[in-house]
PDB file of C-alpha atoms in Angstrom:
ATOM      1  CA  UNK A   1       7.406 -33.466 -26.399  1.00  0.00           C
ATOM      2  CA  UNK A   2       4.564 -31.881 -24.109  1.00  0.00           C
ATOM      3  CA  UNK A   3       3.465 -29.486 -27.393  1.00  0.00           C
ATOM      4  CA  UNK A   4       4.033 -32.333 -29.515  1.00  0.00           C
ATOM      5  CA  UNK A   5       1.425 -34.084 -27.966  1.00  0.00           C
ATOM      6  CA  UNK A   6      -0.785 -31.190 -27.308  1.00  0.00           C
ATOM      7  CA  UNK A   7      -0.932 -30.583 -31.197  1.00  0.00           C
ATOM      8  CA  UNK A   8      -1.650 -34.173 -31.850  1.00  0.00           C
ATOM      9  CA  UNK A   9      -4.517 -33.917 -29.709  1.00  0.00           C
ATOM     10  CA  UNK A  10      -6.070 -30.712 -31.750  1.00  0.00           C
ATOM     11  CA  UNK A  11      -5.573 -32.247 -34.881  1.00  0.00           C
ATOM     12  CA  UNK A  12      -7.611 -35.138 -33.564  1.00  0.00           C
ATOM     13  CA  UNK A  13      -9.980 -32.989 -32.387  1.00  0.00           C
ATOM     14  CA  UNK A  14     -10.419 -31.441 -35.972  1.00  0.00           C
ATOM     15  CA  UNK A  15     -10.371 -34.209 -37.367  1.00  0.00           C
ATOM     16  CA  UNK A  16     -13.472 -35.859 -35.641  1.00  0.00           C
ATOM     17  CA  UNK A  17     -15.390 -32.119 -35.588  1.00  0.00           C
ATOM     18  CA  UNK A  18     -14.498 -32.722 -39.808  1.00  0.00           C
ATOM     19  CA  UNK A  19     -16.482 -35.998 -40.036  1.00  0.00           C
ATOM     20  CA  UNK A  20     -19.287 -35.024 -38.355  1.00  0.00           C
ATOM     21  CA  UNK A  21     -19.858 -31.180 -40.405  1.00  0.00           C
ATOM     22  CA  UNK A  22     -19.135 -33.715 -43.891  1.00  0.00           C
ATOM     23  CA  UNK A  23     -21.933 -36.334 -42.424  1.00  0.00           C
ATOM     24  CA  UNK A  24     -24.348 -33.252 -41.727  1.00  0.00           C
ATOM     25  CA  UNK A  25     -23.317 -31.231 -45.038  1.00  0.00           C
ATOM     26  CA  UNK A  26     -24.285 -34.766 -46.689  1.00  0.00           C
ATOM     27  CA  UNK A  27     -27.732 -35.485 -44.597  1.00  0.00           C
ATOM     28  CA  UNK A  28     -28.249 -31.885 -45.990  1.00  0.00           C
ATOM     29  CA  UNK A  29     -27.926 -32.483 -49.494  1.00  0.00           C
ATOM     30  CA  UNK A  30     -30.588 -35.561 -49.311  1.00  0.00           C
ATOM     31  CA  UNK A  31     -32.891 -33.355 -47.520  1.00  0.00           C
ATOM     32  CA  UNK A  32     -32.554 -30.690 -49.537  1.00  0.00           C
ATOM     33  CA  UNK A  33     -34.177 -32.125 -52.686  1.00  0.00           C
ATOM     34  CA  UNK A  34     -37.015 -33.708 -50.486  1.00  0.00           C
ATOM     35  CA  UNK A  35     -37.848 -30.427 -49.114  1.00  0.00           C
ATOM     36  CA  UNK A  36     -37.674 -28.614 -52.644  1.00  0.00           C
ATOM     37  CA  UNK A  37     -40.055 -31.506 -53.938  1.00  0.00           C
ATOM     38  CA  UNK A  38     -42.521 -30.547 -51.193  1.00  0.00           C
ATOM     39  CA  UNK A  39     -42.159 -26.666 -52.055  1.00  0.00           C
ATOM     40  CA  UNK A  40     -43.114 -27.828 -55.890  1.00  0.00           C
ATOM     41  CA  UNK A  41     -46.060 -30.310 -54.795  1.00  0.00           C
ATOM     42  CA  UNK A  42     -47.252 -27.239 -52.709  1.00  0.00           C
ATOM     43  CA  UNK A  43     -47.647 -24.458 -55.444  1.00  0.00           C
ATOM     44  CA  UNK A  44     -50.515 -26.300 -57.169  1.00  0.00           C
ATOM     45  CA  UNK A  45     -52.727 -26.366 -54.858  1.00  0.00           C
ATOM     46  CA  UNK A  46     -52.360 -22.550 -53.828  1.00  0.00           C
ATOM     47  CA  UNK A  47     -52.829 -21.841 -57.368  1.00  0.00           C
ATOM     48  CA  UNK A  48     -56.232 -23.962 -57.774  1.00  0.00           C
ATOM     49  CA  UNK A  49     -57.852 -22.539 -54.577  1.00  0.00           C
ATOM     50  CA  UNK A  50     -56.729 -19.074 -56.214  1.00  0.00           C
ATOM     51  CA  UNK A  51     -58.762 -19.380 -59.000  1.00  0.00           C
ATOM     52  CA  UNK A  52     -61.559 -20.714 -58.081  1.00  0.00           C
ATOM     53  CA  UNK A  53     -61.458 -18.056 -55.148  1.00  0.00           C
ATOM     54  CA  UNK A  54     -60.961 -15.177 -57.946  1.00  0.00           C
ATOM     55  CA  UNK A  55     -63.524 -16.636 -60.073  1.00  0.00           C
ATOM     56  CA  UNK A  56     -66.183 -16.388 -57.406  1.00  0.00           C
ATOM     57  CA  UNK A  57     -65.035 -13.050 -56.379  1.00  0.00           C
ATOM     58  CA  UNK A  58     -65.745 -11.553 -59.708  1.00  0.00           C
ATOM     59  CA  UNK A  59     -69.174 -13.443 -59.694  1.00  0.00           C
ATOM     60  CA  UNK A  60     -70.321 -11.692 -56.467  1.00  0.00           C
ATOM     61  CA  UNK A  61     -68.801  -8.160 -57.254  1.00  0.00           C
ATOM     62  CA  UNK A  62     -71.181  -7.199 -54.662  1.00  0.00           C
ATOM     63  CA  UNK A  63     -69.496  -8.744 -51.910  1.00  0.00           C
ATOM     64  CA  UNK A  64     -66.598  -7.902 -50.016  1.00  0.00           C
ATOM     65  CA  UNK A  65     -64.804 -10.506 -47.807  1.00  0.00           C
ATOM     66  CA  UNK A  66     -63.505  -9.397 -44.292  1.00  0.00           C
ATOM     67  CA  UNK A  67     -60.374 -11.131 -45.382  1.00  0.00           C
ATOM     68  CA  UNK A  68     -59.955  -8.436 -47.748  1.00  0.00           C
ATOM     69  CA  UNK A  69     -61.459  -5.907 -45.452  1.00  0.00           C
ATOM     70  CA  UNK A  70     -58.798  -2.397 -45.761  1.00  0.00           C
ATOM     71  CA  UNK A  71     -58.301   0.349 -42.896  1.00  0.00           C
ATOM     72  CA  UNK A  72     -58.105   3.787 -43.400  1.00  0.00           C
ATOM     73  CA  UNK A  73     -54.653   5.745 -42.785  1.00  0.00           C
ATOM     74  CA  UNK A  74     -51.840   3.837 -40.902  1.00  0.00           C
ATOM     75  CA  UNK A  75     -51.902   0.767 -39.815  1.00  0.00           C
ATOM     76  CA  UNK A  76     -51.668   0.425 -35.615  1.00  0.00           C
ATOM     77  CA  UNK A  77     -51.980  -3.199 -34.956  1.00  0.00           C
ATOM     78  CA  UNK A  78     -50.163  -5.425 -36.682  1.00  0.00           C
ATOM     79  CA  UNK A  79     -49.605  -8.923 -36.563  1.00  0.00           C
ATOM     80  CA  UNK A  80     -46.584 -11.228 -37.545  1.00  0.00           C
ATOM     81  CA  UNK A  81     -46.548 -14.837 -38.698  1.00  0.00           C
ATOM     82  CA  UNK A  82     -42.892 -15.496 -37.930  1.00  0.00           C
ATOM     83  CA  UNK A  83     -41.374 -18.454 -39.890  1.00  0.00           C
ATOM     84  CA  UNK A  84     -37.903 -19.902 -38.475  1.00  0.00           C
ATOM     85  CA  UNK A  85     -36.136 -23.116 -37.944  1.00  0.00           C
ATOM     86  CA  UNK A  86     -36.370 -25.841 -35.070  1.00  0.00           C
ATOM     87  CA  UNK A  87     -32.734 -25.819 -35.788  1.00  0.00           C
ATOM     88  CA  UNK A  88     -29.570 -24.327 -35.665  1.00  0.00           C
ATOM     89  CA  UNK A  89     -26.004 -24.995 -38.015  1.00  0.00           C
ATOM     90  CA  UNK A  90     -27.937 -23.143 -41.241  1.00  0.00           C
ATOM     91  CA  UNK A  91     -25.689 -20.103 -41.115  1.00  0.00           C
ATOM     92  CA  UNK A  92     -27.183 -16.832 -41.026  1.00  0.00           C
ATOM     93  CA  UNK A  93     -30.870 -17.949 -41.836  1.00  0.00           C
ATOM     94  CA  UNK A  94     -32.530 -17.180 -38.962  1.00  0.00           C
ATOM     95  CA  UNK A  95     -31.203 -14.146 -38.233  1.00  0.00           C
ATOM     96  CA  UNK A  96     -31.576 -12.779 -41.390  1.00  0.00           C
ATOM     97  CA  UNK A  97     -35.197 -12.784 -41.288  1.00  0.00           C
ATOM     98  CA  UNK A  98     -35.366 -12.157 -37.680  1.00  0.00           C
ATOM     99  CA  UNK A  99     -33.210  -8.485 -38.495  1.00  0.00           C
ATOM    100  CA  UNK A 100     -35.858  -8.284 -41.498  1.00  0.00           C
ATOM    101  CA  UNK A 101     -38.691  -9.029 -38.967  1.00  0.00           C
ATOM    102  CA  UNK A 102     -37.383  -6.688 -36.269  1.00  0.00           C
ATOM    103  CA  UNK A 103     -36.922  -3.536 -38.369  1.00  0.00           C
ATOM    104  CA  UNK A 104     -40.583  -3.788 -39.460  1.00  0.00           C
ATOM    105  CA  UNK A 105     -41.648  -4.382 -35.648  1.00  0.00           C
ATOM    106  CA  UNK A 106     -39.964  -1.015 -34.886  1.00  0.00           C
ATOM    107  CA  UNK A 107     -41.339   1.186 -37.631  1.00  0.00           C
ATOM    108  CA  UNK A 108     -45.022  -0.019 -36.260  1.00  0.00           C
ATOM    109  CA  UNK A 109     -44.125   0.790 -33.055  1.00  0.00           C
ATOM    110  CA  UNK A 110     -42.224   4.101 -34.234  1.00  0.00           C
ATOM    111  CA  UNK A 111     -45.905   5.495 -35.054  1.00  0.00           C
ATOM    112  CA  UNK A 112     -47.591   3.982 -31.905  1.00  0.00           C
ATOM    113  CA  UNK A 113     -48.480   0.796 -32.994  1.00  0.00           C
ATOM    114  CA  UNK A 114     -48.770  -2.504 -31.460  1.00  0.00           C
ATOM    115  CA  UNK A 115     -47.806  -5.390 -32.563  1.00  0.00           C
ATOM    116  CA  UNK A 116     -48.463  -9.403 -32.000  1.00  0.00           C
ATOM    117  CA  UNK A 117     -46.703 -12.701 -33.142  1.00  0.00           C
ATOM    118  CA  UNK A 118     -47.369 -16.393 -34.200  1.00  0.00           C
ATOM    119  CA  UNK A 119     -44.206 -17.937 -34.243  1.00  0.00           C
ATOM    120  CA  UNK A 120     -43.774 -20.816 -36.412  1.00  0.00           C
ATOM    121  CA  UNK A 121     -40.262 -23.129 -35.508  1.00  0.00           C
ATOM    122  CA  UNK A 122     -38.802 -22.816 -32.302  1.00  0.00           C
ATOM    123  CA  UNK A 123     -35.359 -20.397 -32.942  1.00  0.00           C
ATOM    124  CA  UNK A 124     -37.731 -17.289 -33.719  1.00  0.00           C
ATOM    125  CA  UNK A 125     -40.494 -18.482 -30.797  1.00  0.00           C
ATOM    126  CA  UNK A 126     -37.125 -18.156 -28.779  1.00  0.00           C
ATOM    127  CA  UNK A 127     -36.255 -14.739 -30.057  1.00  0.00           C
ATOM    128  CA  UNK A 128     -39.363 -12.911 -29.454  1.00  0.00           C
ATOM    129  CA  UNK A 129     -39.501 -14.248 -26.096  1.00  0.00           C
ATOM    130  CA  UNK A 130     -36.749 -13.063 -25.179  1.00  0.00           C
ATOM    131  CA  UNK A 131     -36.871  -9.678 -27.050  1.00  0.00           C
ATOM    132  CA  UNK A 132     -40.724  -9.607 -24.964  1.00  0.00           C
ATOM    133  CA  UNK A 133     -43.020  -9.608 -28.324  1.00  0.00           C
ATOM    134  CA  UNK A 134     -46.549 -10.269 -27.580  1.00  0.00           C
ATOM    135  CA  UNK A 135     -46.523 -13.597 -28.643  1.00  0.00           C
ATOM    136  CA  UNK A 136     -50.196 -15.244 -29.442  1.00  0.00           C
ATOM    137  CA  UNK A 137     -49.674 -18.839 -30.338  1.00  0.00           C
ATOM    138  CA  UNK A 138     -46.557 -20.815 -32.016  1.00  0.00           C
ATOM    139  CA  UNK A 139     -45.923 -24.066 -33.387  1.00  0.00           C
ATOM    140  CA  UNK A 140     -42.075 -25.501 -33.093  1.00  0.00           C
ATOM    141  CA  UNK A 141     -41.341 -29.074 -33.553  1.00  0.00           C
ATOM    142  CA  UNK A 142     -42.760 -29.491 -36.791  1.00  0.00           C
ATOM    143  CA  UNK A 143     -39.842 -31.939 -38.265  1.00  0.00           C
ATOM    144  CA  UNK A 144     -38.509 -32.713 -41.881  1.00  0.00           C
ATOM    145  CA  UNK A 145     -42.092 -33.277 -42.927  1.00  0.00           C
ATOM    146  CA  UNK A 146     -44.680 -30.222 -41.779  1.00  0.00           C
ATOM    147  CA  UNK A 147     -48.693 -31.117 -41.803  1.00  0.00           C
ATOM    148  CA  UNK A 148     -50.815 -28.278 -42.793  1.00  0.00           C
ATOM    149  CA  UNK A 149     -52.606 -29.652 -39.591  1.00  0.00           C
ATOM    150  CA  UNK A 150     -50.390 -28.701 -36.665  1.00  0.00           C
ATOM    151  CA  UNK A 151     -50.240 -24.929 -38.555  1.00  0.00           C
ATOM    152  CA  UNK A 152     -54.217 -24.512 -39.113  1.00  0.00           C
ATOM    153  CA  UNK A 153     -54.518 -23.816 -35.294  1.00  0.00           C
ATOM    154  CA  UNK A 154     -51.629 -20.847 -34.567  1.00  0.00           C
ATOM    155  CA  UNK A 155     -52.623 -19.569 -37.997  1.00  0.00           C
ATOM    156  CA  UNK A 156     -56.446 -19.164 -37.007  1.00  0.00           C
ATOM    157  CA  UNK A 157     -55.386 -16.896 -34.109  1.00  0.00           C
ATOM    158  CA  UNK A 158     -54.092 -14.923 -35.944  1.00  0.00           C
ATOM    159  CA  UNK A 159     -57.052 -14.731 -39.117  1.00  0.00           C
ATOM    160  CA  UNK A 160     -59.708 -14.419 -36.241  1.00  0.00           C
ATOM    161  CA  UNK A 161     -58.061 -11.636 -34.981  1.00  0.00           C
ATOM    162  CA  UNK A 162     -57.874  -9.808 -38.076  1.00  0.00           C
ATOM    163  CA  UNK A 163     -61.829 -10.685 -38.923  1.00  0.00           C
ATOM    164  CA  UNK A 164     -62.670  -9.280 -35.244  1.00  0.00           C
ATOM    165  CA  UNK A 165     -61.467  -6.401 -36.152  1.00  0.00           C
ATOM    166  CA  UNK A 166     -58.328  -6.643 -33.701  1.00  0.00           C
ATOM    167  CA  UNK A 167     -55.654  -6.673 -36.231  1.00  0.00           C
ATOM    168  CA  UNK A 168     -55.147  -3.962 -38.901  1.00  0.00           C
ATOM    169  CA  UNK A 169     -52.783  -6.209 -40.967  1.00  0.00           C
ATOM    170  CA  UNK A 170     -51.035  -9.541 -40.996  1.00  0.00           C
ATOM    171  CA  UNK A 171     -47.218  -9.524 -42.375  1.00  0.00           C
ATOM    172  CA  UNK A 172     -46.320 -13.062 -43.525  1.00  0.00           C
ATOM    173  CA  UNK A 173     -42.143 -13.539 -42.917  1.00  0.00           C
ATOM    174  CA  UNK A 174     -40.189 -16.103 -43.553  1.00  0.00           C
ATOM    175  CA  UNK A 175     -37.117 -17.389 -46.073  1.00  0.00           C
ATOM    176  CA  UNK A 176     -37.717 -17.906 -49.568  1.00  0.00           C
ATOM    177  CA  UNK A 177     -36.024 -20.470 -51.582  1.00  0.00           C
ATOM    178  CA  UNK A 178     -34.358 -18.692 -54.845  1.00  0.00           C
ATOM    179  CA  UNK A 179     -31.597 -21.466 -55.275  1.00  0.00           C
ATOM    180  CA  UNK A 180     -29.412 -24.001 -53.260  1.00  0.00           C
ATOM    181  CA  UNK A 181     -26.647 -21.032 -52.814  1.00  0.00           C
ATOM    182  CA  UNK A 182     -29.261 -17.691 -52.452  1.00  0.00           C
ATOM    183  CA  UNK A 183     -31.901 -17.677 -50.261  1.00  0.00           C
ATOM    184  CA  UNK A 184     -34.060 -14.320 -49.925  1.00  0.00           C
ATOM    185  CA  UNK A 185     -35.935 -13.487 -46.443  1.00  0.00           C
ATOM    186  CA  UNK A 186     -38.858 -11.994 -46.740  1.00  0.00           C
ATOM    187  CA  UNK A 187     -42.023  -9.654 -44.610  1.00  0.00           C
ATOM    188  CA  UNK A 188     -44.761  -9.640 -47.328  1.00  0.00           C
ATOM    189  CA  UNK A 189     -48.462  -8.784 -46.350  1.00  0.00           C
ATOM    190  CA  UNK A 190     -50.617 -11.201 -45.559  1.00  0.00           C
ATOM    191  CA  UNK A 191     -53.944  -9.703 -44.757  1.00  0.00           C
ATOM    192  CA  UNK A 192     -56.027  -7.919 -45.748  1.00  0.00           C
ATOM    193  CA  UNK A 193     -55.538  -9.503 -49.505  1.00  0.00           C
ATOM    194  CA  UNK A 194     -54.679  -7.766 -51.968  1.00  0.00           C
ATOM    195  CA  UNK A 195     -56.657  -7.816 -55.232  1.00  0.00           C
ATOM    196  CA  UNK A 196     -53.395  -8.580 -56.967  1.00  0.00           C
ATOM    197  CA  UNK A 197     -52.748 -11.965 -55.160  1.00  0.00           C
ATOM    198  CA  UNK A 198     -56.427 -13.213 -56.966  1.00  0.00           C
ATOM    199  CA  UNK A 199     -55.148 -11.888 -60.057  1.00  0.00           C
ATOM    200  CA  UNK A 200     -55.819 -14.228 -62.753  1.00  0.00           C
ATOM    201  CA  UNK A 201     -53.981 -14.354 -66.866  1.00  0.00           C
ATOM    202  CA  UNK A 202     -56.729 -14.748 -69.631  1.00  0.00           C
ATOM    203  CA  UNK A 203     -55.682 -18.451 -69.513  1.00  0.00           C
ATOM    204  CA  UNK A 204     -56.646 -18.698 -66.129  1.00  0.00           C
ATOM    205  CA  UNK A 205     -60.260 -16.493 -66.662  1.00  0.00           C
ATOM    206  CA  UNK A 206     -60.921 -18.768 -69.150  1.00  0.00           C
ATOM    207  CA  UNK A 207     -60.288 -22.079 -68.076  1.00  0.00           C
ATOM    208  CA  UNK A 208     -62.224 -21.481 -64.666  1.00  0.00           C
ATOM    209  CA  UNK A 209     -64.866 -19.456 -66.222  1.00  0.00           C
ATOM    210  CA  UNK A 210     -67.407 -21.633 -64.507  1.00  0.00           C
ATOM    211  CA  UNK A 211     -70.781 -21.308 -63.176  1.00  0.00           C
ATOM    212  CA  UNK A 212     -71.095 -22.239 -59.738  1.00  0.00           C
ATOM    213  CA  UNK A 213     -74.315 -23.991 -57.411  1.00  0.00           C
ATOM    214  CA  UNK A 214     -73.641 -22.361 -53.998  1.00  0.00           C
ATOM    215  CA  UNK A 215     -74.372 -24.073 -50.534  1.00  0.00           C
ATOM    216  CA  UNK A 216     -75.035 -22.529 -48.241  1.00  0.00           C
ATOM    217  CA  UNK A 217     -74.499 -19.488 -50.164  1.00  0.00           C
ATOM    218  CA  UNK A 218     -71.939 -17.386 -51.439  1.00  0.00           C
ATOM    219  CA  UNK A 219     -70.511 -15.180 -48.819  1.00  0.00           C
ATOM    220  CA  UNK A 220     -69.933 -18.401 -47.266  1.00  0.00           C
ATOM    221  CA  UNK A 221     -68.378 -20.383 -49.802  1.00  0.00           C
ATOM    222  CA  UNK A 222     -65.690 -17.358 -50.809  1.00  0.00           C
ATOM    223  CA  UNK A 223     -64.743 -16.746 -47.156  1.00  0.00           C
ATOM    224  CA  UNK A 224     -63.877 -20.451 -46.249  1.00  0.00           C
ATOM    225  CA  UNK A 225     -62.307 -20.701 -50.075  1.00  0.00           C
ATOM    226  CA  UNK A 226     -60.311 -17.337 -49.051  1.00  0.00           C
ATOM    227  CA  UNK A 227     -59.609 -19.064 -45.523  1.00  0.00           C
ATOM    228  CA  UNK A 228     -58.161 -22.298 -47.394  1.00  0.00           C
ATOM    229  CA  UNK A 229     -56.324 -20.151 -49.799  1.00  0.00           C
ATOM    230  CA  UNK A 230     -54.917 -18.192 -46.417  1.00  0.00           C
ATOM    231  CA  UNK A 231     -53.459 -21.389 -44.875  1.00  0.00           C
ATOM    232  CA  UNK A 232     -52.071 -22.959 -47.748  1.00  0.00           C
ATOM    233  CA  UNK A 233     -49.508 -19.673 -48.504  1.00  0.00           C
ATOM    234  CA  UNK A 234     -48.577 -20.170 -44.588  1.00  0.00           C
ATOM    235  CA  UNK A 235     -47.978 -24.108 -45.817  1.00  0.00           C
ATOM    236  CA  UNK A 236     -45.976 -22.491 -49.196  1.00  0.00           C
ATOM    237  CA  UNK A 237     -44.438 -20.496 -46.929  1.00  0.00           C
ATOM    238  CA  UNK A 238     -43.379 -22.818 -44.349  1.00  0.00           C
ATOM    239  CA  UNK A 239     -42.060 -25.333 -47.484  1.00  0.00           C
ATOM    240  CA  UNK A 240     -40.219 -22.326 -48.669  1.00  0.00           C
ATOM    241  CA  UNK A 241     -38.211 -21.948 -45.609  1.00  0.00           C
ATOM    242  CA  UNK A 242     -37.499 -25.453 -45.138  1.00  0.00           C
ATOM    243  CA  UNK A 243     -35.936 -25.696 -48.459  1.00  0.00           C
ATOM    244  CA  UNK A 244     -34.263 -22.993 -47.644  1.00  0.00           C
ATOM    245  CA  UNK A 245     -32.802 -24.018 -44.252  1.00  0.00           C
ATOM    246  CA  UNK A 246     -30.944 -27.440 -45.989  1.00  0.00           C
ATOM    247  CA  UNK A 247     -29.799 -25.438 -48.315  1.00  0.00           C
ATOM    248  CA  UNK A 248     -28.163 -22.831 -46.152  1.00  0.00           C
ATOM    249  CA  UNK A 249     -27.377 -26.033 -43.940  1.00  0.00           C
ATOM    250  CA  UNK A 250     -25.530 -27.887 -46.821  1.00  0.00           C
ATOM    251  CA  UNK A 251     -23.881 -24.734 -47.150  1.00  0.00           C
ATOM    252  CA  UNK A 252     -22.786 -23.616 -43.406  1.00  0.00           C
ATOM    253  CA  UNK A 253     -21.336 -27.740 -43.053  1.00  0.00           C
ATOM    254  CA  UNK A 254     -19.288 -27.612 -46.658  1.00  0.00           C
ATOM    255  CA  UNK A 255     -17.533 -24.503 -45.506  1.00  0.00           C
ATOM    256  CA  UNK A 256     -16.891 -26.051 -42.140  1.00  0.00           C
ATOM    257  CA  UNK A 257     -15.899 -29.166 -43.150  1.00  0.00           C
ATOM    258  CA  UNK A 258     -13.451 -27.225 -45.798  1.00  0.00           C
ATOM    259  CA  UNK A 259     -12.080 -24.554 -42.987  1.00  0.00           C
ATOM    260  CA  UNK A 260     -11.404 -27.656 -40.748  1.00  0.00           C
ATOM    261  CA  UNK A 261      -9.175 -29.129 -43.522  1.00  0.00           C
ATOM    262  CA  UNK A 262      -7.493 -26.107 -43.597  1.00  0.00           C
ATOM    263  CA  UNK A 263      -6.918 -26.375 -39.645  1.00  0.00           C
ATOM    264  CA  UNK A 264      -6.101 -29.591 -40.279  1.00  0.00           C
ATOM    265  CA  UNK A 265      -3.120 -29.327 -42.512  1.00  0.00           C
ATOM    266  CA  UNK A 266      -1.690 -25.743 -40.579  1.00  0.00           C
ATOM    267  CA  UNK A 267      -1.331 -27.908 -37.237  1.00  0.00           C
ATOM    268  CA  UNK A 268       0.347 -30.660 -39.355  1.00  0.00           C
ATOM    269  CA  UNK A 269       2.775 -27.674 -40.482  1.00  0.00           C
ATOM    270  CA  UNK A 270       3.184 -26.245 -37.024  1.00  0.00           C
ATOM    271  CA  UNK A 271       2.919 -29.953 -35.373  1.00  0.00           C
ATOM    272  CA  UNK A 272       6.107 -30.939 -38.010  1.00  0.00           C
ATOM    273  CA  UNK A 273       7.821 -27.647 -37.489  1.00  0.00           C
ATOM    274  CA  UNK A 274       7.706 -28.499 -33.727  1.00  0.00           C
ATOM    275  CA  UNK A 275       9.180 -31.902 -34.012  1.00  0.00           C
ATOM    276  CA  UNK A 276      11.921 -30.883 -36.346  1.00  0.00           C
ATOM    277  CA  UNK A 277      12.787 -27.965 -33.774  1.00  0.00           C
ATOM    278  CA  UNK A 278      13.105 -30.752 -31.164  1.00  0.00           C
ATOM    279  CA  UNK A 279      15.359 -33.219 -33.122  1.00  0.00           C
ATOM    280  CA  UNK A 280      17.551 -30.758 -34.122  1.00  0.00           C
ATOM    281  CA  UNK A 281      17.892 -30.010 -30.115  1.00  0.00           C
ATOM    282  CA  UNK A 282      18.756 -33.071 -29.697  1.00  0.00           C
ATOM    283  CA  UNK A 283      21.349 -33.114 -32.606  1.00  0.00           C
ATOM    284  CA  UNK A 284      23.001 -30.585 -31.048  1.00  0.00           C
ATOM    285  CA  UNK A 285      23.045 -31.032 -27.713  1.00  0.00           C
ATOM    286  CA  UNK A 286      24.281 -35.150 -28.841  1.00  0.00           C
ATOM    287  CA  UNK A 287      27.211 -33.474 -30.957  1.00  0.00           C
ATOM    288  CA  UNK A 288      28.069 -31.159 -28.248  1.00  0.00           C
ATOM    289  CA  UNK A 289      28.370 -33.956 -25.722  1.00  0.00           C
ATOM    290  CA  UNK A 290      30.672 -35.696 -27.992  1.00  0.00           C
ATOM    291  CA  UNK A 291      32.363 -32.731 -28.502  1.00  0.00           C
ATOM    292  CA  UNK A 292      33.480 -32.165 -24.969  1.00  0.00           C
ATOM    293  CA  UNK A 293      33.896 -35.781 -24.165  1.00  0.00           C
ATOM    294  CA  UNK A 294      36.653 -35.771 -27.070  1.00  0.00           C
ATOM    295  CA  UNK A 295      38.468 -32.820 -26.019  1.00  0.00           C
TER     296      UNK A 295
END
């Protein structure tokens, strides 16, 4: 029974590629809820340096950080901090965002702009080499844990840029984490920022109502504050995604793992129709042996 044997061997095959997309779709799960930890511990901080930043702001009235420095009419050079996985096996993460990322790329190069790239994770440092982006600086490798550290350097290309004068805007894109079964991407500006991102309640206005001792003074103070404040959204950001890849991961595995089961069981139906085809060969061809030995 050569097909016998030959279906066997699939449903071996299945059965092993089933193991491993359960032991991933389970490695998933337990990184999952680290990662959305991180994304929670994250959010306070971006919120403190956000007031304080706003506070100051409305204290100097007068002054006007680059960071938040507009252009007139459209904008011609744009920059993109591209947020992506190391990894593969997350479904349709990556290209999500990269389609999302893409589309806005074109319609700044529709009107004659130009257009540069950090890339942040290796899948979308991949695609925009190969798709010949201008990329400025990246950072892949970052593993399960990320360190506002290996970002501050890729992400300071880009902000000096943008102070220089070089840059007209900064589009932040990456994944964000709604819940473990919806995850949104997303190209939001970045730079310059928007009065609406230091928005504070009348909680907020009141409980950092503060007067403040400046050193060296306060041009100073507001633009490294702003420059903080900057990084740690590319850190939220970056947490955001991650969440958002073992989710999509846990995902991608569980409907592998349950399509291989399916597999499974329709070669155990074709496998079984096979060998019941076979014996009743042999039946017959047995009986009709007898048959003509008889007559």
């Amino acid at each position: 029974m050569a097909v016998g044997k030959e279906i066997r061997g699939k449903i071996s095959s299945v059965q092993n590629t089933r193991k491993i997309t359960k032991a991933m779709e389970m490695v998933a799960a337990s990184k999952m809820r680290k990662a959305q930890e991180r994304m929670r511990q994250a959010r306070p901080y971006a919120d403190k340096i956000r007031n304080i930043t706003a506070n100051l702001s409305g204290a100097n009235p007068e002054y006007r950080s680059a960071y938040m420095r507009k252009v007139e009419g459209a904008e011609k050079r744009v920059g993109f901090i591209v947020v992506t996985t190391d990894k593969g096996l997350c479904g349709g993460l990556n290209t999500n965002i990269l389609r999302a990322v893409t589309a806005k790329m074109k319609d700044v190069q529709t009107v004659g702009g130009s257009v540069e790239v950090v890339a942040i994770g290796n899948k979308g440092f991949g695609f925009m080499n190969r798709i010949g982006a201008k990329v400025t600086s990246h950072a892949v490798q970052l593993g399960d844990t990320p360190q506002l550290e290996k970002l501050i350097g890729p992400v300071k290309v880009m902000l000096d840029a943008f102070v220089d004068g070089k840059l007209d805007a900064v589009y932040l894109c990456y994944t964000k984490f709604i819940n473990t079964m919806k995850q949104e991407p997303l190209v939001e500006p970045l730079l310059p920022l928007a009065d609406a991102r230091l928005a504070q309640t009348a909680a907020e206005k009141s409980a950092y109502g503060w007067d403040y001792i400046y050193e060296p003074d306060a041009p100073s103070v507001i633009d490294d504050l702003l420059k903080r404040y900057i990084e740690a959204l590319v850190y939220q950001a970056l947490t955001e995604n991650m969440a958002s890849e073992q989710s999509a991961r846990m995902v991608a595995m569980k409907a592998a793992t349950d399509n291989a089961g399916t597999l499974i069981n329709e070669l155990k139906l074709v496998y079984n129709k096979t060998r019941q085809a076979a014996i009743t060969k042999e039946l017959s061809e047995i009986v009709s042996g007898a048959a003509a030995i008889s007559g």
